[in-house]
Amino acid sequence: MKYPTVLGVNIDHVATIRQARGTTYPDLLEAVKEIEKTGAEAITIHLREDRRHIQDMDVPAVMNYTSRRLNLELAATQEMVDIALAVKPSDCCIVPEKREELTTEGGLDVIGQFDRIRSATRQLGEAGVRVSLFIEPDIKHIDKAKEIGAPVIELHTGAYADQATPEGEQHEFERVLKAAEYADSIGIHVNAGHGLHYTNTRQIADISVIRELNIGHAIVARALFVGLKQATEEMLAQIV
């Protein structure tokens, strides 16, 4: 069985441009409006602890404006959980954070930080928020995600996307494929994302058990030349 694969568009880097000059533009809500003209199913934003792009005020603003599902990415800290509980988006994806990183590097340490991640997952789940854990395509991590009680995982595709050779890409693809099929077999909803762009997404989208891809940087970069609506539609063409 092939599940339909949907697209979540991450608009963090629209906010990155805004924050570079501390202006009120580009307007995140205008970005949401353009994306909603397409078949994208979700809007993704990441409220980082250092507030480098998305700001606290953006979370309720986007939540109240969008007609799509809001997927809020956050660290497993009580501060972030409390913010999510106040807004109650449909989805929260718990991700790792390091202050010095340019972007999220690698998946959650669901083994070493088991108790903290389980606490965040339980609090959000009890409030009716569907929780996803951003993890490596690794069977041990998938088993821990199941033990934590997360209904969804998002497989980190960064290692796949960063490969410089066809052989390396194929090796990492097979890791993602094996992990996705295993997670689906034990009743976990499987999403994927990170580093995906217009020439490497289709292979991941063709994995029958992957239900959603969350992509941002490539779409925002392409939008500089063709606009956000067309950039999103071009990515959807790689997925459907």
Short mmCIF file of C-alpha atoms in Angstrom, two decimals:
data_model
loop_
_atom_site.label_atom_id
_atom_site.label_comp_id
_atom_site.label_asym_id
_atom_site.label_seq_id
_atom_site.Cartn_x
_atom_site.Cartn_y
_atom_site.Cartn_z
CA MET A 1 0.00 0.00 0.00
CA LYS A 2 1.23 3.48 -0.92
CA TYR A 3 0.10 6.19 1.45
CA PRO A 4 -0.57 9.60 -0.11
CA THR A 5 2.42 11.84 0.61
CA VAL A 6 1.68 15.43 1.59
CA LEU A 7 3.88 18.51 1.88
CA GLY A 8 4.49 20.71 4.89
CA VAL A 9 6.22 23.99 3.99
CA ASN A 10 8.64 25.38 6.54
CA ILE A 11 8.64 29.21 6.47
CA ASP A 12 11.43 29.78 8.99
CA HIS A 13 13.69 31.34 6.38
CA VAL A 14 11.09 33.91 5.43
CA ALA A 15 11.48 35.03 9.04
CA THR A 16 15.28 34.79 8.70
CA ILE A 17 15.18 37.49 6.02
CA ARG A 18 12.92 39.65 8.18
CA GLN A 19 15.13 39.31 11.25
CA ALA A 20 18.30 40.13 9.30
CA ARG A 21 17.21 43.79 9.30
CA GLY A 22 14.70 43.75 12.13
CA THR A 23 11.92 44.87 9.81
CA THR A 24 8.26 43.90 9.68
CA TYR A 25 8.72 42.39 6.23
CA PRO A 26 8.63 39.95 4.59
CA ASP A 27 5.32 39.21 6.26
CA LEU A 28 4.93 35.60 7.39
CA LEU A 29 1.18 35.75 6.91
CA GLU A 30 1.64 36.81 3.31
CA ALA A 31 3.90 33.79 2.89
CA VAL A 32 1.21 31.56 4.39
CA LYS A 33 -1.36 33.08 2.03
CA GLU A 34 0.76 32.22 -1.01
CA ILE A 35 1.37 28.66 0.18
CA GLU A 36 -2.34 28.17 0.81
CA LYS A 37 -2.97 28.80 -2.90
CA THR A 38 -1.31 25.43 -3.51
CA GLY A 39 -1.96 21.87 -2.43
CA ALA A 40 0.46 22.00 0.50
CA GLU A 41 -1.21 20.56 3.57
CA ALA A 42 0.76 22.05 6.48
CA ILE A 43 2.73 25.09 7.56
CA THR A 44 5.82 24.37 9.64
CA ILE A 45 7.62 26.83 11.92
CA HIS A 46 10.43 26.27 14.40
CA LEU A 47 10.52 28.47 17.49
CA ARG A 48 14.16 28.08 18.45
CA GLU A 49 15.42 28.85 21.92
CA ASP A 50 17.69 31.59 20.52
CA ARG A 51 14.77 33.11 18.51
CA ARG A 52 16.98 33.48 15.44
CA HIS A 53 14.06 33.51 13.01
CA ILE A 54 10.56 32.70 14.27
CA GLN A 55 9.54 34.92 17.21
CA ASP A 56 7.09 34.21 20.02
CA MET A 57 4.49 36.51 18.48
CA ASP A 58 4.67 34.59 15.19
CA VAL A 59 3.36 31.36 16.69
CA PRO A 60 -0.19 32.50 17.59
CA ALA A 61 -0.26 34.80 14.56
CA VAL A 62 0.36 31.95 12.11
CA MET A 63 -1.80 29.56 14.13
CA ASN A 64 -4.79 31.90 14.02
CA TYR A 65 -4.31 32.82 10.35
CA THR A 66 -3.64 29.58 8.54
CA SER A 67 -6.33 27.26 7.27
CA ARG A 68 -3.77 24.46 7.10
CA ARG A 69 -2.36 22.32 9.89
CA LEU A 70 0.31 24.12 11.89
CA ASN A 71 3.33 21.98 12.70
CA LEU A 72 5.33 23.68 15.45
CA GLU A 73 8.90 22.46 15.82
CA LEU A 74 10.40 22.92 19.28
CA ALA A 75 13.02 21.69 21.71
CA ALA A 76 12.01 19.41 24.58
CA THR A 77 12.21 22.18 27.18
CA GLN A 78 9.46 23.20 29.56
CA GLU A 79 9.52 26.75 28.20
CA MET A 80 8.77 25.52 24.70
CA VAL A 81 6.21 22.98 25.84
CA ASP A 82 4.37 25.72 27.76
CA ILE A 83 4.29 27.93 24.66
CA ALA A 84 2.88 25.06 22.63
CA LEU A 85 0.29 24.27 25.28
CA ALA A 86 -0.90 27.88 25.22
CA VAL A 87 -1.39 27.81 21.43
CA LYS A 88 -2.27 24.12 20.89
CA PRO A 89 -1.25 23.63 17.27
CA SER A 90 -2.44 20.46 15.60
CA ASP A 91 1.10 19.07 15.50
CA CYS A 92 4.36 19.54 17.38
CA CYS A 93 7.64 18.06 16.22
CA ILE A 94 10.25 17.77 18.97
CA VAL A 95 13.71 18.47 17.56
CA PRO A 96 17.24 18.77 18.97
CA GLU A 97 18.89 22.17 19.27
CA LYS A 98 22.43 23.49 19.64
CA ARG A 99 22.96 27.23 19.90
CA GLU A 100 26.01 27.20 17.59
CA GLU A 101 24.48 25.19 14.74
CA LEU A 102 23.36 26.79 11.48
CA THR A 103 20.38 24.46 11.27
CA THR A 104 19.19 21.33 13.04
CA GLU A 105 22.00 18.78 12.93
CA GLY A 106 20.99 15.16 13.36
CA GLY A 107 18.09 13.58 15.17
CA LEU A 108 17.02 13.60 18.79
CA ASP A 109 18.98 11.62 21.34
CA VAL A 110 15.89 9.65 22.35
CA ILE A 111 18.05 7.24 24.33
CA GLY A 112 20.09 9.70 26.39
CA GLN A 113 17.22 12.18 26.85
CA PHE A 114 14.45 9.62 27.17
CA ASP A 115 12.78 11.02 30.31
CA ARG A 116 12.77 14.64 29.13
CA ILE A 117 11.39 13.76 25.70
CA ARG A 118 8.77 11.43 27.19
CA SER A 119 7.61 14.18 29.57
CA ALA A 120 7.23 16.69 26.73
CA THR A 121 5.46 14.11 24.57
CA ARG A 122 3.00 13.24 27.33
CA GLN A 123 2.17 16.85 28.17
CA LEU A 124 1.51 17.74 24.56
CA GLY A 125 -0.38 14.54 23.82
CA GLU A 126 -2.65 14.99 26.82
CA ALA A 127 -3.54 18.45 25.46
CA GLY A 128 -4.62 16.97 22.15
CA VAL A 129 -1.50 17.87 20.19
CA ARG A 130 -0.14 15.19 17.88
CA VAL A 131 3.55 14.75 18.67
CA SER A 132 6.31 13.82 16.26
CA LEU A 133 9.90 13.03 17.19
CA PHE A 134 12.64 14.07 14.76
CA ILE A 135 14.99 11.09 14.81
CA GLU A 136 17.71 9.34 12.85
CA PRO A 137 16.71 6.46 10.53
CA ASP A 138 17.86 3.95 13.14
CA ILE A 139 15.90 0.99 14.49
CA LYS A 140 17.05 1.55 18.10
CA HIS A 141 15.78 5.12 18.00
CA ILE A 142 12.49 4.05 16.48
CA ASP A 143 11.98 1.52 19.26
CA LYS A 144 12.61 4.25 21.85
CA ALA A 145 10.17 6.59 20.10
CA LYS A 146 7.56 3.84 20.35
CA GLU A 147 8.37 3.38 24.05
CA ILE A 148 8.05 7.13 24.62
CA GLY A 149 4.59 6.97 23.11
CA ALA A 150 5.02 9.30 20.14
CA PRO A 151 2.44 8.54 17.45
CA VAL A 152 4.60 10.08 14.71
CA ILE A 153 8.27 10.20 13.81
CA GLU A 154 10.02 12.43 11.30
CA LEU A 155 13.06 10.69 9.86
CA HIS A 156 16.10 12.93 9.49
CA THR A 157 17.12 12.85 5.82
CA GLY A 158 20.15 15.11 6.20
CA ALA A 159 22.74 12.35 5.72
CA TYR A 160 20.93 11.26 2.55
CA ALA A 161 20.74 14.82 1.23
CA ASP A 162 24.40 15.60 1.96
CA GLN A 163 25.91 12.71 -0.01
CA ALA A 164 28.28 13.70 -2.81
CA THR A 165 28.19 10.42 -4.73
CA PRO A 166 25.38 8.25 -6.13
CA GLU A 167 26.69 5.32 -4.10
CA GLY A 168 26.61 7.29 -0.86
CA GLU A 169 23.14 8.62 -1.60
CA GLN A 170 21.85 5.12 -2.33
CA HIS A 171 23.32 3.79 0.92
CA GLU A 172 21.63 6.51 2.96
CA PHE A 173 18.39 6.09 1.02
CA GLU A 174 18.32 2.42 1.97
CA ARG A 175 18.76 3.37 5.64
CA VAL A 176 15.75 5.69 5.39
CA LEU A 177 13.73 3.05 3.54
CA LYS A 178 14.47 0.32 6.08
CA ALA A 179 13.71 2.62 9.02
CA ALA A 180 10.47 3.89 7.49
CA GLU A 181 9.18 0.40 6.74
CA TYR A 182 10.07 -0.82 10.22
CA ALA A 183 8.37 2.14 11.93
CA ASP A 184 5.22 1.67 9.85
CA SER A 185 5.18 -2.04 10.71
CA ILE A 186 4.97 -1.24 14.44
CA GLY A 187 2.19 1.30 14.01
CA ILE A 188 4.10 4.59 13.83
CA HIS A 189 3.09 7.31 11.36
CA VAL A 190 6.22 8.17 9.34
CA ASN A 191 7.20 11.61 8.06
CA ALA A 192 10.60 12.74 6.79
CA GLY A 193 12.59 15.89 6.16
CA HIS A 194 15.79 17.92 6.25
CA GLY A 195 18.01 18.90 3.35
CA LEU A 196 15.51 17.82 0.71
CA HIS A 197 15.45 19.85 -2.51
CA TYR A 198 14.20 19.69 -6.07
CA THR A 199 16.50 16.92 -7.29
CA ASN A 200 16.56 14.53 -4.32
CA THR A 201 13.01 14.61 -2.96
CA ARG A 202 11.25 12.26 -5.36
CA GLN A 203 13.14 9.17 -4.25
CA ILE A 204 12.16 9.78 -0.62
CA ALA A 205 8.57 10.65 -1.58
CA ASP A 206 8.31 7.34 -3.44
CA ILE A 207 8.80 5.37 -0.20
CA SER A 208 5.32 3.96 0.18
CA VAL A 209 5.01 4.37 3.96
CA ILE A 210 6.20 8.00 4.20
CA ARG A 211 3.17 10.22 4.64
CA GLU A 212 4.55 13.76 4.88
CA LEU A 213 7.67 15.66 3.88
CA ASN A 214 8.57 18.91 5.62
CA ILE A 215 10.69 21.13 3.39
CA GLY A 216 11.63 24.77 3.80
CA HIS A 217 15.05 26.06 2.77
CA ALA A 218 14.91 24.80 -0.82
CA ILE A 219 11.42 26.22 -1.36
CA VAL A 220 12.25 29.65 0.07
CA ALA A 221 15.48 29.75 -1.98
CA ARG A 222 13.61 28.87 -5.17
CA ALA A 223 10.96 31.47 -4.32
CA LEU A 224 13.55 34.23 -4.78
CA PHE A 225 13.33 33.56 -8.52
CA VAL A 226 9.79 32.32 -9.15
CA GLY A 227 7.74 33.33 -6.13
CA LEU A 228 6.57 31.25 -3.20
CA LYS A 229 3.43 29.88 -4.84
CA GLN A 230 5.28 28.51 -7.87
CA ALA A 231 8.18 27.25 -5.76
CA THR A 232 5.74 25.29 -3.61
CA GLU A 233 3.92 23.92 -6.65
CA GLU A 234 7.23 22.79 -8.17
CA MET A 235 8.05 20.90 -4.98
CA LEU A 236 4.59 19.35 -4.89
CA ALA A 237 5.26 18.06 -8.41
CA GLN A 238 8.22 16.13 -6.99
CA ILE A 239 6.04 14.53 -4.34
CA VAL A 240 2.73 13.66 -5.95
#
